[in-house]
Structure formats: C-alpha cells, structure tokens
Amino acid sequence: MLKYEGIVEDLLGKIESGAYAPNERLPISAELCDQYQVSKITIKRAMDELERLGIVVRRRGSGTFVKGPGPAPSRRHLWSQ
C-alpha cells in the first residue's frame, strides 16, 4: 500500500467513526504532514483521492471539509478504480 493510500484509509476510518463530522474542516496540510510524517505532495495526493471519491470538498481559502451525509464508497473497491 502506498503512503497516500494509508492516509486515505486512516482519514476514512476517522470520518466513519465520527472523529470528523459532516461539514467539519479537516486539519490543514502542514498539520497532516506532521501527523503522518509525510511530504505535502503525499497529503495533496490523499486529499485529491478523497475529493475524487466524494468524501471531502475543498473550498479555496477555507480548507477541506467532510461532505455531508451520503453513501460512502465501498472500501473493497477503493483501490480497484
């Protein structure tokens, strides 16, 4: 598993468990870099993937937010697309 995939899995788990609620802002990239001990590029790739999956939405100048309630993607098919 690539580093960004592990971050996506971890953030998905936190969202599913309620650690990050719908419409809640995720930590900024610098905080995520420190938390996961990875580069900004790796965090950007993870955020790009979460956005592609429809899990988060980015708002320029405001941050990245968990999307409201809706069907979550099946983890089984997460990396087969």
Short mmCIF file of C-alpha atoms in Angstrom, two decimals:
data_model
loop_
_atom_site.label_atom_id
_atom_site.label_comp_id
_atom_site.label_asym_id
_atom_site.label_seq_id
_atom_site.Cartn_x
_atom_site.Cartn_y
_atom_site.Cartn_z
CA MET A 1 0.00 0.00 0.00
CA LEU A 2 1.30 3.43 -0.91
CA LYS A 3 1.64 6.10 1.79
CA TYR A 4 -1.19 8.24 0.44
CA GLU A 5 -3.48 5.20 0.34
CA GLY A 6 -2.79 4.56 4.02
CA ILE A 7 -3.64 8.18 4.81
CA VAL A 8 -6.89 7.92 2.82
CA GLU A 9 -7.79 4.73 4.72
CA ASP A 10 -6.99 6.35 8.07
CA LEU A 11 -8.98 9.51 7.34
CA LEU A 12 -11.91 7.44 6.03
CA GLY A 13 -11.87 5.48 9.27
CA LYS A 14 -11.90 8.68 11.29
CA ILE A 15 -14.77 10.08 9.24
CA GLU A 16 -16.75 6.84 9.56
CA SER A 17 -16.16 6.71 13.33
CA GLY A 18 -17.34 10.29 13.77
CA ALA A 19 -13.95 11.76 14.68
CA TYR A 20 -14.57 14.14 11.77
CA ALA A 21 -18.25 15.02 11.41
CA PRO A 22 -20.04 16.05 8.20
CA ASN A 23 -19.21 19.66 7.27
CA GLU A 24 -16.24 19.68 9.66
CA ARG A 25 -12.96 21.11 8.40
CA LEU A 26 -10.03 18.71 8.24
CA PRO A 27 -6.64 19.81 9.61
CA ILE A 28 -4.52 21.93 7.29
CA SER A 29 -1.87 20.26 5.14
CA ALA A 30 1.02 21.24 7.41
CA GLU A 31 -0.70 19.60 10.40
CA LEU A 32 -1.40 16.46 8.38
CA CYS A 33 2.24 16.38 7.21
CA ASP A 34 3.37 16.43 10.85
CA GLN A 35 0.74 13.90 11.93
CA TYR A 36 1.59 11.36 9.22
CA GLN A 37 5.28 12.29 8.81
CA VAL A 38 4.97 12.69 5.04
CA SER A 39 5.51 15.40 2.44
CA LYS A 40 2.96 17.96 1.26
CA ILE A 41 2.78 16.13 -2.07
CA THR A 42 1.67 12.93 -0.32
CA ILE A 43 -1.01 14.81 1.63
CA LYS A 44 -2.17 16.54 -1.55
CA ARG A 45 -2.48 13.18 -3.29
CA ALA A 46 -4.52 11.79 -0.38
CA MET A 47 -6.81 14.85 -0.40
CA ASP A 48 -7.17 14.59 -4.18
CA GLU A 49 -8.27 10.96 -3.76
CA LEU A 50 -10.76 11.78 -1.00
CA GLU A 51 -12.18 14.54 -3.19
CA ARG A 52 -12.39 12.22 -6.20
CA LEU A 53 -14.29 9.70 -4.06
CA GLY A 54 -16.73 12.40 -3.00
CA ILE A 55 -15.76 12.20 0.68
CA VAL A 56 -14.46 15.75 1.04
CA VAL A 57 -14.93 19.09 -0.66
CA ARG A 58 -12.28 21.79 -0.94
CA ARG A 59 -13.16 25.43 -0.51
CA ARG A 60 -10.49 27.79 -1.71
CA GLY A 61 -9.28 29.95 1.14
CA SER A 62 -11.32 27.99 3.70
CA GLY A 63 -9.93 24.46 3.72
CA THR A 64 -11.06 20.90 3.13
CA PHE A 65 -14.36 19.80 4.62
CA VAL A 66 -16.06 16.44 5.12
CA LYS A 67 -19.05 16.23 2.81
CA GLY A 68 -22.50 15.89 4.32
CA PRO A 69 -24.19 12.54 4.86
CA GLY A 70 -24.47 10.27 1.87
CA PRO A 71 -23.48 6.83 0.70
CA ALA A 72 -19.87 6.02 1.44
CA PRO A 73 -17.76 4.19 -1.13
CA SER A 74 -17.13 0.54 -0.52
CA ARG A 75 -13.60 0.11 0.78
CA ARG A 76 -13.36 -3.15 -1.10
CA HIS A 77 -13.43 -1.22 -4.38
CA LEU A 78 -11.45 1.77 -3.16
CA TRP A 79 -8.19 0.97 -4.97
CA SER A 80 -9.54 -1.02 -7.91
CA GLN A 81 -10.79 2.03 -9.83
#
